[in-house]
Amino acid sequence: MTTFIDLGLSEKLLKAIEELGFEYPMPVQEAVIPYLLGGERDVVALAQTGTGKTAAFGLPLLEKLDLQNRNTQALVLSPTRELCVQIAEDMMDFAKHTEGVNIVPVYGGANIRTQMNHLAHGGAHIIVATPGRLLDLMDRGYVHLEDVRNVVMDEADEMLNMGFQEDIDAILEAVPEDRNTLLFSATMPDEIARIAKKYMRNPQEIVIGNRNESTSTVRHIQYTVQSHDKYQTLRRIVDFYPRMYGIVFCRTKAETQEIADRLIREGYNADALHGDLSQIQRDSVMSRFRLRNIKLLVATDVAARGLDVDDLTHIINYTLPDETEVYTHRSGRTGRAGKTGISIAIVTPREAKKIRDIEKVTGKTFEVGTIPTGREICSKQIFSLMDRIEKVDVDEDEIASLLPGVFSRLEWMDKEELIKKMVSLEFNRIISYYKDKEDFQVTRQKHFDVPLAAGYAKIFIGVGKMDGMGPKHILSLINNCMREHPKIDVGRVDIFTRYCLVDVDQSCADEIVSQLQTMHVRGRAVKAGFATEEQLSRGSEKKKDSKPKKYRRK
Ligand code: AMP
């Protein structure tokens, strides 16, 4: 087995990695480190997060530094502030026994003056930067790249997704041609290929795992339910896995907040992470999650990026992303370090195609989950408690002084009584919740084979003629709640006395529904959801005699 010594790292770095507990190089390190140390060729590495990328580029960058030269010699570009900070911190850990190394993270959204001071006074052998902020600092004359010999682009696909393409071009134009470039990306869109071609010299392509492959230790499970059962499904799944430590991914900020609020209200150890929170709030949520003070993080993809947390037991896709790559990213956050992770997708029947697309691209098959019944959940919870009781370490010395008081207080209770009370104490909340709840099961696709124009989803909005709603009002309601999306397609609109059914562009339907739920009409909160079977058949009966016009948003 290859060791870090074989890879040619020096004593100071070897000592630091040993202290970090790295025994053997991970595959990406084994593949990339010799190339960077050799310095002959550029490298494009297709690797997911969590594969050990930071050490793969961080160690050789440190190894190659000339510490006598105070100028910047290496540049690491990364898409987000969080990732910049994480990379810089990891590199400082690697450089723990290498004296006099300056590693400076610079990123947008933070005070530029502090960063300018840092660069001007301390200097920076290595700058870890988001592209926009780096350019800004270059323009202001605080960054000098003449001595840069190594450029690393981490999560290059994410940087492009975030619109940094021109900034990256400008930065790469500004560094000396005589340099080594290393590009990491989870996927290989055309634009990455273009950058590789234009700015890299005959790059060696290294693929860690298969392209777009999800981590092999991840089980993928789908629960197909009607839209109005999604939250209950989430609750049941969370209750069924009492030791869950995971991320629930939602699509919009509003949905993220709503689900987190609901979980918190219902007694779960959860919190929300999305872009509407201030940086201070985001930092606080992330650090509490890292410390496991929060067990369930409800997050958007963008906000969760750069949150480097190992050992997640579950990823829950409360809403599936549009792109398979995003799903791969999400699920790649679990099942690390040889452990099995579970990636769950809670989908509506209309999303069946997305599941098939993901299966096609990743080559993985989703298991079809059955929603746990109330009984199953309660017995699983109790089992988990028994397990914890059996396994807990008892520190005899520490508790010795406390026990006499406890014994004398509980002496009158027999063992059975004590156990019953303990179980009730722990489970009354869950038992009483599930006592009257009807169990429900996954929905089969065929129930929804109701005539509907292709590409549309039929949604239910709980306002109708009684509320004075006409087609124009419905369209403006949708317009108002979807201001960010100028091109939403609205098809058929059927208005009934108390509600209406509207065909909307399928790809935005989830978001429209969740946005509508935040709206008010005549002072009343709007109810919205996907049309139920009953409503759907009512809608299609109506179609025959009422000849509604087709409305389309301009
Ligand atoms: P990264 O992809 O750089 O975010 O790394 C993922 C995780 O793997 C981090 O927590 C690293 O500390 C850890 N790690 C990196 N290299 C090794 C290694 N050779 N052995 C054990 N753990 C590692």
Coordinates of C-alpha atoms and ligand atoms in Angstrom, one line a residue:
M1 CA 0.0 0.0 0.0
T2 CA 1.3 3.4 -0.9
T3 CA 2.2 5.7 2.0
F4 CA 2.5 9.4 2.3
I5 CA 6.3 8.9 2.5
D6 CA 6.2 7.2 -0.9
L7 CA 4.4 10.2 -2.4
G8 CA 7.5 12.3 -1.6
L9 CA 6.3 14.6 1.2
S10 CA 8.8 16.0 3.6
E11 CA 9.1 15.4 7.3
K12 CA 7.2 18.5 8.6
L13 CA 4.1 17.7 6.5
L14 CA 4.3 14.0 7.3
K15 CA 4.2 14.9 11.0
A16 CA 1.2 17.1 10.6
I17 CA -0.8 14.5 8.6
E18 CA 0.0 11.9 11.1
E19 CA -1.3 14.1 13.9
L20 CA -4.5 14.6 11.9
G21 CA -4.9 10.9 11.9
F22 CA -4.4 10.3 8.1
E23 CA -2.8 6.9 7.8
Y24 CA -2.8 6.2 4.1
P25 CA -3.4 8.6 1.2
M26 CA -6.9 8.6 -0.2
P27 CA -7.1 7.7 -4.0
V28 CA -7.3 11.3 -5.1
Q29 CA -4.2 12.1 -3.1
E30 CA -2.3 9.2 -4.5
A31 CA -3.2 10.2 -8.0
V32 CA -2.7 14.0 -7.7
I33 CA 0.2 14.6 -5.3
P34 CA 3.0 13.1 -7.5
Y35 CA 1.8 15.2 -10.4
L36 CA 1.9 18.4 -8.5
L37 CA 5.2 17.6 -6.9
G38 CA 6.6 16.7 -10.3
G39 CA 5.3 19.9 -11.7
E40 CA 5.4 18.7 -15.3
R41 CA 1.8 18.6 -16.3
D42 CA -1.5 20.2 -15.5
V43 CA -4.3 18.1 -14.1
V44 CA -8.0 18.0 -14.4
A45 CA -9.4 15.8 -11.6
L46 CA -13.0 14.7 -11.5
A47 CA -13.7 14.2 -7.9
Q48 CA -16.6 14.7 -5.6
T49 CA -16.4 16.6 -2.3
G50 CA -15.3 14.5 0.6
T51 CA -12.8 12.5 -1.4
G52 CA -9.8 14.1 0.3
K53 CA -9.2 16.8 -2.4
T54 CA -8.0 19.5 0.0
A55 CA -5.0 17.5 1.1
A56 CA -4.4 16.3 -2.5
F57 CA -3.6 19.9 -3.6
G58 CA -2.8 21.5 -0.2
L59 CA 0.1 19.2 0.7
P60 CA 2.0 19.6 -2.6
L61 CA 1.3 23.4 -2.7
L62 CA 2.9 23.7 0.8
E63 CA 5.8 21.4 -0.2
K64 CA 6.7 23.6 -3.2
L65 CA 6.6 26.9 -1.4
D66 CA 9.8 28.9 -1.2
L67 CA 9.4 30.5 2.2
Q68 CA 12.3 32.9 1.6
N69 CA 10.2 34.6 -1.0
R70 CA 7.3 36.5 0.6
N71 CA 5.3 36.9 -2.6
T72 CA 2.2 34.9 -3.4
Q73 CA 3.2 31.6 -5.0
A74 CA 0.0 29.7 -5.1
L75 CA -3.6 30.6 -5.7
V76 CA -6.6 28.5 -4.8
L77 CA -10.0 29.5 -6.2
S78 CA -13.1 28.3 -4.6
P79 CA -16.8 29.1 -5.1
T80 CA -17.9 30.1 -1.6
R81 CA -16.7 31.9 1.5
E82 CA -17.3 28.8 3.6
L83 CA -15.2 26.6 1.3
C84 CA -12.4 29.2 1.3
V85 CA -12.3 29.3 5.0
Q86 CA -12.4 25.5 5.2
I87 CA -9.6 25.1 2.7
A88 CA -7.4 27.7 4.4
E89 CA -8.0 26.1 7.8
D90 CA -7.2 22.7 6.5
M91 CA -4.0 24.0 4.9
M92 CA -3.0 25.7 8.2
D93 CA -3.4 22.3 9.9
F94 CA -1.1 20.7 7.3
A95 CA 1.4 23.6 7.8
K96 CA 1.3 23.2 11.5
H97 CA 5.0 22.3 11.7
T98 CA 6.1 24.4 8.8
E99 CA 7.1 27.8 10.3
G100 CA 6.4 31.1 8.7
V101 CA 3.8 30.1 6.1
N102 CA 1.1 32.7 5.4
I103 CA -2.2 31.4 4.0
V104 CA -4.8 34.0 3.6
P105 CA -8.4 33.4 2.7
V106 CA -10.2 36.3 0.9
Y107 CA -13.9 36.1 0.0
G108 CA -16.8 38.4 -0.7
G109 CA -19.4 39.4 1.9
A110 CA -16.8 40.2 4.4
N111 CA -14.9 43.5 5.1
I112 CA -12.5 44.1 2.3
R113 CA -10.3 46.5 4.4
T114 CA -9.5 43.8 6.9
Q115 CA -8.4 41.5 4.0
M116 CA -6.4 44.4 2.4
N117 CA -4.6 44.9 5.7
H118 CA -3.9 41.3 6.0
L119 CA -2.4 41.1 2.5
A120 CA -0.5 44.3 2.8
H121 CA 1.1 43.6 6.2
G122 CA 1.4 39.9 6.6
G123 CA 1.8 39.0 2.9
A124 CA 0.4 35.7 1.6
H125 CA 2.3 32.8 0.3
I126 CA -1.0 31.1 -0.6
I127 CA -4.2 33.0 -1.3
V128 CA -7.4 31.0 -1.1
A129 CA -10.1 33.2 -2.8
T130 CA -13.5 33.5 -4.2
P131 CA -13.0 34.8 -7.8
G132 CA -15.0 38.1 -7.5
R133 CA -13.2 39.3 -4.3
L134 CA -9.8 38.3 -5.7
L135 CA -10.3 40.4 -8.8
D136 CA -11.4 43.3 -6.7
L137 CA -8.3 43.0 -4.6
M138 CA -6.2 42.7 -7.7
D139 CA -7.7 45.8 -9.1
R140 CA -7.0 47.7 -5.9
G141 CA -3.4 46.6 -6.1
Y142 CA -3.3 44.4 -3.0
V143 CA -2.7 41.2 -4.8
H144 CA 0.4 40.5 -6.9
L145 CA 0.5 37.4 -9.0
E146 CA 3.8 37.6 -10.8
D147 CA 5.4 34.8 -8.7
V148 CA 2.4 32.4 -8.8
R149 CA 3.5 29.0 -9.8
N150 CA 0.4 27.0 -8.9
V151 CA -3.2 27.7 -9.5
V152 CA -5.9 25.4 -8.1
M153 CA -9.6 25.7 -9.1
D154 CA -11.7 23.8 -6.6
E155 CA -15.3 22.9 -7.4
A156 CA -14.8 24.5 -10.8
D157 CA -18.3 23.5 -11.9
E158 CA -19.8 25.2 -8.9
M159 CA -17.8 28.4 -9.7
L160 CA -19.3 28.4 -13.2
N161 CA -22.8 27.7 -11.9
M162 CA -22.4 30.7 -9.7
G163 CA -21.5 32.9 -12.6
F164 CA -17.8 33.4 -12.0
Q165 CA -16.8 32.5 -15.5
E166 CA -15.6 35.9 -16.6
D167 CA -13.8 36.5 -13.3
I168 CA -12.0 33.2 -13.7
D169 CA -11.0 34.1 -17.2
A170 CA -9.6 37.4 -16.0
I171 CA -7.7 35.8 -13.1
L172 CA -6.1 33.1 -15.3
E173 CA -5.1 35.8 -17.8
A174 CA -3.3 37.6 -15.0
V175 CA -1.2 34.7 -13.7
P176 CA 2.2 33.9 -15.3
E177 CA 1.9 31.4 -18.2
D178 CA 4.7 29.4 -16.7
R179 CA 2.7 27.7 -14.0
N180 CA 0.9 24.5 -13.0
T181 CA -2.8 24.5 -13.1
L182 CA -5.0 21.9 -11.3
L183 CA -8.7 21.9 -11.8
F184 CA -11.2 20.0 -9.6
S185 CA -14.7 19.4 -10.7
A186 CA -17.4 17.0 -9.8
T187 CA -18.7 17.1 -13.4
M188 CA -17.3 17.9 -16.8
P189 CA -19.6 20.4 -18.6
D190 CA -18.5 21.9 -21.9
E191 CA -17.4 25.1 -20.2
I192 CA -14.9 23.3 -18.0
A193 CA -13.5 21.6 -21.0
R194 CA -13.2 25.0 -22.6
I195 CA -11.3 26.4 -19.6
A196 CA -9.0 23.3 -19.6
K197 CA -8.3 23.7 -23.2
K198 CA -7.6 27.5 -23.1
Y199 CA -5.7 27.8 -19.9
M200 CA -4.1 24.4 -19.3
R201 CA -1.2 22.7 -20.9
N202 CA -2.0 19.2 -22.2
P203 CA -3.8 18.4 -19.0
Q204 CA -3.8 14.9 -17.5
E205 CA -7.4 13.9 -16.7
I206 CA -7.7 11.9 -13.5
V207 CA -11.1 10.4 -12.6
I208 CA -11.7 9.4 -9.0
G209 CA -14.4 6.8 -9.0
N210 CA -16.6 6.9 -12.2
R211 CA -17.7 10.1 -13.7
N212 CA -20.8 11.3 -12.0
E213 CA -20.9 8.2 -9.8
S214 CA -22.6 8.5 -6.5
T215 CA -20.7 7.2 -3.5
S216 CA -20.9 3.4 -3.5
T217 CA -21.7 3.1 0.1
V218 CA -24.9 5.1 -0.2
R219 CA -28.3 3.5 -0.3
H220 CA -30.8 5.5 -2.3
I221 CA -34.4 5.2 -1.2
Q222 CA -37.4 6.9 -2.7
Y223 CA -40.8 7.5 -1.1
T224 CA -43.4 8.5 -3.6
V225 CA -46.3 10.3 -1.9
Q226 CA -48.9 12.8 -2.7
S227 CA -47.7 16.3 -2.2
H228 CA -49.8 17.0 0.9
D229 CA -48.3 13.9 2.6
K230 CA -44.7 15.1 2.1
Y231 CA -44.2 16.6 5.4
Q232 CA -45.8 13.7 7.3
T233 CA -43.5 11.4 5.4
L234 CA -40.5 13.4 6.4
R235 CA -41.6 13.2 10.0
R236 CA -42.1 9.5 9.9
I237 CA -38.7 9.0 8.3
V238 CA -37.0 11.2 10.9
D239 CA -38.8 9.4 13.7
F240 CA -37.9 6.0 12.3
Y241 CA -34.2 6.8 12.5
P242 CA -33.7 8.0 16.0
R243 CA -30.0 8.5 15.6
M244 CA -30.3 10.6 12.4
Y245 CA -27.7 13.3 11.8
G246 CA -28.5 14.7 8.4
I247 CA -29.4 17.4 6.0
V248 CA -32.9 17.9 4.6
F249 CA -32.6 19.7 1.2
C250 CA -35.3 22.0 0.1
R251 CA -35.6 23.9 -3.1
T252 CA -36.5 27.5 -2.0
K253 CA -35.5 29.6 1.0
A254 CA -39.2 29.9 1.9
E255 CA -39.7 26.2 1.9
T256 CA -36.5 25.6 3.9
Q257 CA -37.6 28.0 6.6
E258 CA -41.1 26.6 6.6
I259 CA -40.0 23.0 7.1
A260 CA -37.5 23.9 9.7
D261 CA -40.0 26.0 11.6
R262 CA -42.5 23.2 11.6
L263 CA -39.9 20.6 12.7
I264 CA -38.8 22.9 15.5
R265 CA -42.4 23.6 16.6
E266 CA -43.0 19.9 16.8
G267 CA -40.0 19.3 19.1
Y268 CA -37.2 18.3 16.7
N269 CA -33.7 19.3 17.0
A270 CA -33.6 21.2 13.7
D271 CA -32.7 24.5 12.2
A272 CA -32.7 26.2 8.8
L273 CA -29.8 27.3 6.7
H274 CA -30.4 29.5 3.7
G275 CA -29.3 32.7 2.0
D276 CA -31.9 35.0 3.6
L277 CA -30.1 34.5 7.0
S278 CA -27.3 36.9 7.9
Q279 CA -23.8 35.7 7.7
I280 CA -23.7 35.6 11.5
Q281 CA -26.8 33.5 11.7
R282 CA -25.5 31.1 9.1
D283 CA -22.2 30.7 10.9
S284 CA -24.0 30.0 14.1
V285 CA -26.3 27.4 12.5
M286 CA -23.3 25.7 10.8
S287 CA -21.2 25.6 13.9
R288 CA -24.1 24.2 16.0
F289 CA -24.7 21.6 13.3
R290 CA -21.0 20.7 13.2
L291 CA -21.0 20.2 17.0
R292 CA -24.2 18.1 16.6
N293 CA -26.2 20.4 18.7
I294 CA -28.5 20.5 15.7
K295 CA -29.3 17.0 14.4
L296 CA -31.3 18.0 11.3
L297 CA -30.2 20.8 9.1
V298 CA -32.9 22.0 6.7
A299 CA -31.0 23.7 3.9
T300 CA -30.8 25.0 0.3
D301 CA -28.0 23.7 -1.9
V302 CA -26.3 27.0 -2.1
A303 CA -26.2 27.6 1.6
A304 CA -25.1 24.1 2.4
R305 CA -22.1 24.3 0.1
G306 CA -18.8 24.4 1.8
L307 CA -20.4 23.0 5.0
D308 CA -17.8 20.3 5.6
V309 CA -19.4 17.8 7.9
D310 CA -18.4 14.2 8.0
D311 CA -20.4 11.3 9.2
L312 CA -23.9 12.3 8.1
T313 CA -26.2 9.4 8.5
H314 CA -28.8 10.7 6.1
I315 CA -29.5 13.1 3.3
I316 CA -33.1 13.8 2.7
N317 CA -34.2 15.3 -0.6
Y318 CA -37.5 17.0 0.5
T319 CA -37.6 18.3 -3.0
L320 CA -35.5 16.8 -5.7
P321 CA -33.2 19.2 -7.6
D322 CA -33.6 19.7 -11.3
E323 CA -30.1 18.6 -12.1
T324 CA -28.8 15.1 -11.5
E325 CA -25.4 16.6 -10.6
V326 CA -26.9 18.4 -7.7
Y327 CA -28.5 15.2 -6.4
T328 CA -25.1 13.5 -6.7
H329 CA -23.5 16.3 -4.7
R330 CA -26.2 16.1 -2.0
S331 CA -26.0 12.3 -1.6
G332 CA -22.2 12.4 -1.7
R333 CA -22.3 14.1 1.7
T334 CA -23.3 10.8 3.3
G335 CA -21.7 7.4 3.3
R336 CA -18.2 8.8 3.8
A337 CA -15.2 7.2 5.4
G338 CA -16.3 3.7 4.7
K339 CA -19.7 4.1 6.5
T340 CA -23.0 3.4 4.8
G341 CA -25.2 6.4 4.3
I342 CA -28.8 6.8 3.2
S343 CA -30.0 9.2 0.7
I344 CA -33.7 9.6 0.7
A345 CA -35.9 11.2 -1.9
I346 CA -39.5 12.2 -1.0
V347 CA -41.1 12.6 -4.4
T348 CA -44.5 13.2 -5.8
P349 CA -45.7 10.9 -8.6
R350 CA -45.0 13.6 -11.1
E351 CA -41.3 13.4 -10.2
A352 CA -41.0 9.8 -11.2
K353 CA -39.1 10.8 -14.4
K354 CA -36.5 12.7 -12.3
I355 CA -35.8 9.5 -10.3
R356 CA -35.4 7.6 -13.6
D357 CA -33.0 10.3 -14.9
I358 CA -30.9 10.1 -11.8
E359 CA -30.8 6.3 -12.0
K360 CA -29.7 6.5 -15.6
V361 CA -26.9 8.9 -15.0
T362 CA -25.6 7.5 -11.7
G363 CA -26.2 3.8 -12.6
K364 CA -27.7 3.4 -9.1
T365 CA -31.1 2.0 -8.4
F366 CA -33.5 3.6 -5.9
E367 CA -35.1 1.2 -3.4
V368 CA -38.8 1.8 -3.1
G369 CA -39.3 2.6 0.6
T370 CA -42.4 1.8 2.6
I371 CA -43.5 4.5 4.9
P372 CA -43.1 3.3 8.5
T373 CA -46.3 2.8 10.4
G374 CA -46.8 4.5 13.8
R375 CA -46.3 1.2 15.5
E376 CA -43.1 0.5 13.7
I377 CA -41.8 3.9 14.6
C378 CA -42.6 3.5 18.2
S379 CA -41.0 0.2 18.5
K380 CA -37.9 1.4 16.6
Q381 CA -37.6 4.3 19.0
I382 CA -37.9 2.1 22.1
F383 CA -35.4 -0.3 20.7
S384 CA -33.0 2.5 20.2
L385 CA -33.4 3.6 23.7
M386 CA -32.8 0.1 25.0
D387 CA -29.8 -0.1 22.9
R388 CA -28.5 3.1 24.3
I389 CA -29.2 2.0 27.9
E390 CA -27.3 -1.3 27.3
K391 CA -24.3 0.4 25.8
V392 CA -23.9 3.5 27.9
D393 CA -20.7 3.8 29.9
V394 CA -21.3 4.0 33.6
D395 CA -18.7 6.0 35.5
E396 CA -19.1 4.3 38.9
D397 CA -17.0 6.8 40.8
E398 CA -18.7 9.8 39.3
I399 CA -22.2 8.8 40.1
A400 CA -21.5 7.1 43.4
S401 CA -22.3 10.2 45.4
L402 CA -25.5 10.9 43.5
L403 CA -27.0 7.4 43.7
P404 CA -28.1 7.2 47.3
G405 CA -30.5 10.1 46.8
V406 CA -31.9 8.6 43.7
F407 CA -32.4 5.2 45.3
S408 CA -34.2 6.6 48.3
R409 CA -36.5 8.7 46.2
L410 CA -37.4 5.8 43.8
E411 CA -37.2 3.0 46.2
W412 CA -41.0 2.5 46.3
M413 CA -41.2 1.7 42.6
D414 CA -40.6 -1.8 41.3
K415 CA -38.6 -2.5 38.3
E416 CA -41.6 -2.8 35.9
E417 CA -43.1 0.5 37.1
L418 CA -39.7 2.2 36.7
I419 CA -39.3 1.0 33.1
K420 CA -42.8 2.0 32.2
K421 CA -42.3 5.5 33.5
M422 CA -39.0 5.8 31.8
V423 CA -40.4 4.7 28.4
S424 CA -43.3 7.1 28.8
L425 CA -41.1 9.9 29.7
E426 CA -39.1 9.4 26.6
F427 CA -41.9 8.5 24.2
N428 CA -45.1 10.2 25.2
R429 CA -44.7 12.8 22.6
I430 CA -44.2 10.2 19.8
I431 CA -46.8 7.7 21.1
S432 CA -49.5 10.3 21.4
Y433 CA -48.7 11.7 18.0
Y434 CA -49.0 8.4 16.3
K435 CA -51.9 7.1 18.4
D436 CA -54.6 8.6 16.2
K437 CA -52.7 9.0 13.0
E438 CA -53.7 6.9 10.1
D439 CA -50.9 5.2 8.4
F440 CA -50.5 5.9 4.7
Q441 CA -48.5 4.4 2.0
V442 CA -46.6 5.3 -1.1
T443 CA -48.6 6.5 -4.0
R444 CA -48.6 4.5 -7.2
Q445 CA -48.1 6.4 -10.4
K446 CA -51.2 5.1 -12.1
H447 CA -53.6 6.9 -9.7
F448 CA -52.4 10.1 -11.4
D449 CA -53.0 9.1 -14.9
V450 CA -55.5 11.9 -15.4
P451 CA -55.6 14.0 -18.6
L452 CA -53.2 16.9 -18.2
A453 CA -51.2 18.7 -20.9
A454 CA -47.7 17.5 -21.1
G455 CA -45.2 19.5 -19.0
Y456 CA -47.9 20.8 -16.7
A457 CA -48.9 20.0 -13.1
K458 CA -52.3 20.8 -11.8
I459 CA -52.3 22.8 -8.6
F460 CA -55.1 23.6 -6.2
I461 CA -55.5 27.1 -4.9
G462 CA -58.0 27.6 -2.1
V463 CA -59.6 30.7 -3.4
G464 CA -62.5 30.8 -5.8
K465 CA -65.5 32.7 -7.2
M466 CA -66.7 33.4 -3.6
D467 CA -63.6 35.3 -3.1
G468 CA -64.2 37.3 -6.2
M469 CA -61.5 35.6 -8.1
G470 CA -61.5 35.6 -11.9
P471 CA -58.8 34.3 -14.2
K472 CA -56.9 37.6 -14.2
H473 CA -56.7 37.6 -10.4
I474 CA -55.4 34.0 -10.4
L475 CA -52.7 34.9 -12.9
S476 CA -51.7 38.0 -11.0
L477 CA -51.6 35.9 -7.8
I478 CA -49.2 33.5 -9.4
N479 CA -47.2 36.4 -10.9
N480 CA -46.9 38.1 -7.5
C481 CA -45.6 35.0 -5.8
M482 CA -43.1 34.2 -8.5
R483 CA -41.5 37.5 -9.2
E484 CA -38.2 36.0 -9.6
H485 CA -39.3 33.8 -12.5
P486 CA -40.5 35.9 -15.4
K487 CA -41.3 33.0 -17.8
I488 CA -43.8 30.8 -16.0
D489 CA -46.2 29.0 -18.2
V490 CA -49.7 28.8 -17.0
G491 CA -52.2 26.7 -18.9
R492 CA -55.8 25.8 -18.1
V493 CA -57.5 27.7 -15.3
D494 CA -60.7 26.3 -13.8
I495 CA -62.3 28.4 -11.1
F496 CA -64.9 26.9 -8.8
T497 CA -66.9 28.4 -6.0
R498 CA -64.3 28.0 -3.2
Y499 CA -61.2 27.0 -5.0
C500 CA -59.5 26.8 -8.4
L501 CA -57.4 24.4 -10.3
V502 CA -54.6 25.7 -12.4
D503 CA -52.2 24.0 -14.8
V504 CA -48.7 25.4 -14.3
D505 CA -45.3 24.6 -15.7
Q506 CA -44.4 21.3 -14.0
S507 CA -40.8 22.3 -13.3
C508 CA -41.8 25.2 -11.1
A509 CA -45.0 23.7 -9.6
D510 CA -43.4 22.9 -6.3
E511 CA -42.1 26.3 -5.9
I512 CA -45.3 28.0 -7.0
V513 CA -47.2 25.9 -4.4
S514 CA -44.8 26.8 -1.6
Q515 CA -44.8 30.5 -2.5
L516 CA -48.6 30.5 -2.8
Q517 CA -48.8 29.2 0.7
T518 CA -47.1 32.3 2.0
M519 CA -49.7 34.6 0.3
H520 CA -52.9 36.2 1.7
V521 CA -56.1 37.0 -0.2
R522 CA -58.6 39.3 1.6
G523 CA -56.6 38.8 4.8
R524 CA -56.8 35.0 4.7
A525 CA -53.8 32.8 4.2
V526 CA -54.0 31.0 0.9
K527 CA -54.2 27.3 0.9
A528 CA -52.4 25.6 -2.0
G529 CA -51.2 22.2 -2.9
F530 CA -51.2 19.8 -5.8
A531 CA -54.7 18.8 -6.9
T532 CA -56.0 15.6 -5.3
E533 CA -57.4 12.8 -7.4
E534 CA -60.9 13.8 -6.5
Q535 CA -60.2 17.4 -7.6
L536 CA -58.5 16.2 -10.7
S537 CA -61.5 14.2 -11.8
R538 CA -63.8 17.1 -11.0
G539 CA -61.6 19.3 -13.1
S540 CA -61.8 17.0 -16.1
E541 CA -65.6 16.6 -15.8
K542 CA -65.9 20.3 -15.9
K543 CA -63.9 20.4 -19.0
K544 CA -66.6 18.7 -21.0
D545 CA -69.3 21.3 -20.4
S546 CA -67.8 24.5 -19.4
K547 CA -65.4 25.0 -22.3
P548 CA -62.9 27.2 -20.3
K549 CA -60.6 29.4 -22.3
K550 CA -57.0 28.8 -22.2
Y551 CA -55.1 31.5 -20.4
R552 CA -51.5 31.9 -20.9
R553 CA -49.3 34.3 -19.2
K554 CA -47.7 36.9 -21.4
Ligands
AMP1 P1 -12.0 16.9 1.6 O1 -12.5 16.2 0.4 O2 -10.7 17.5 1.4 O3 -13.0 17.8 2.2 O4 -11.7 15.7 2.7 C1 -12.7 15.0 3.3 C2 -12.4 14.5 4.7 O5 -11.4 13.4 4.6 C3 -11.8 15.5 5.6 O6 -12.5 15.4 6.8 C4 -10.3 15.2 5.7 O7 -9.8 15.6 7.0 C5 -10.4 13.7 5.5 N1 -9.1 13.1 5.0 C6 -8.4 13.6 3.9 N2 -7.4 12.9 3.6 C7 -7.4 11.8 4.5 C8 -6.6 10.6 4.6 N3 -5.6 10.4 3.9 N4 -7.0 9.8 5.6 C9 -8.0 10.0 6.4 N5 -8.8 11.1 6.3 C10 -8.5 12.0 5.3

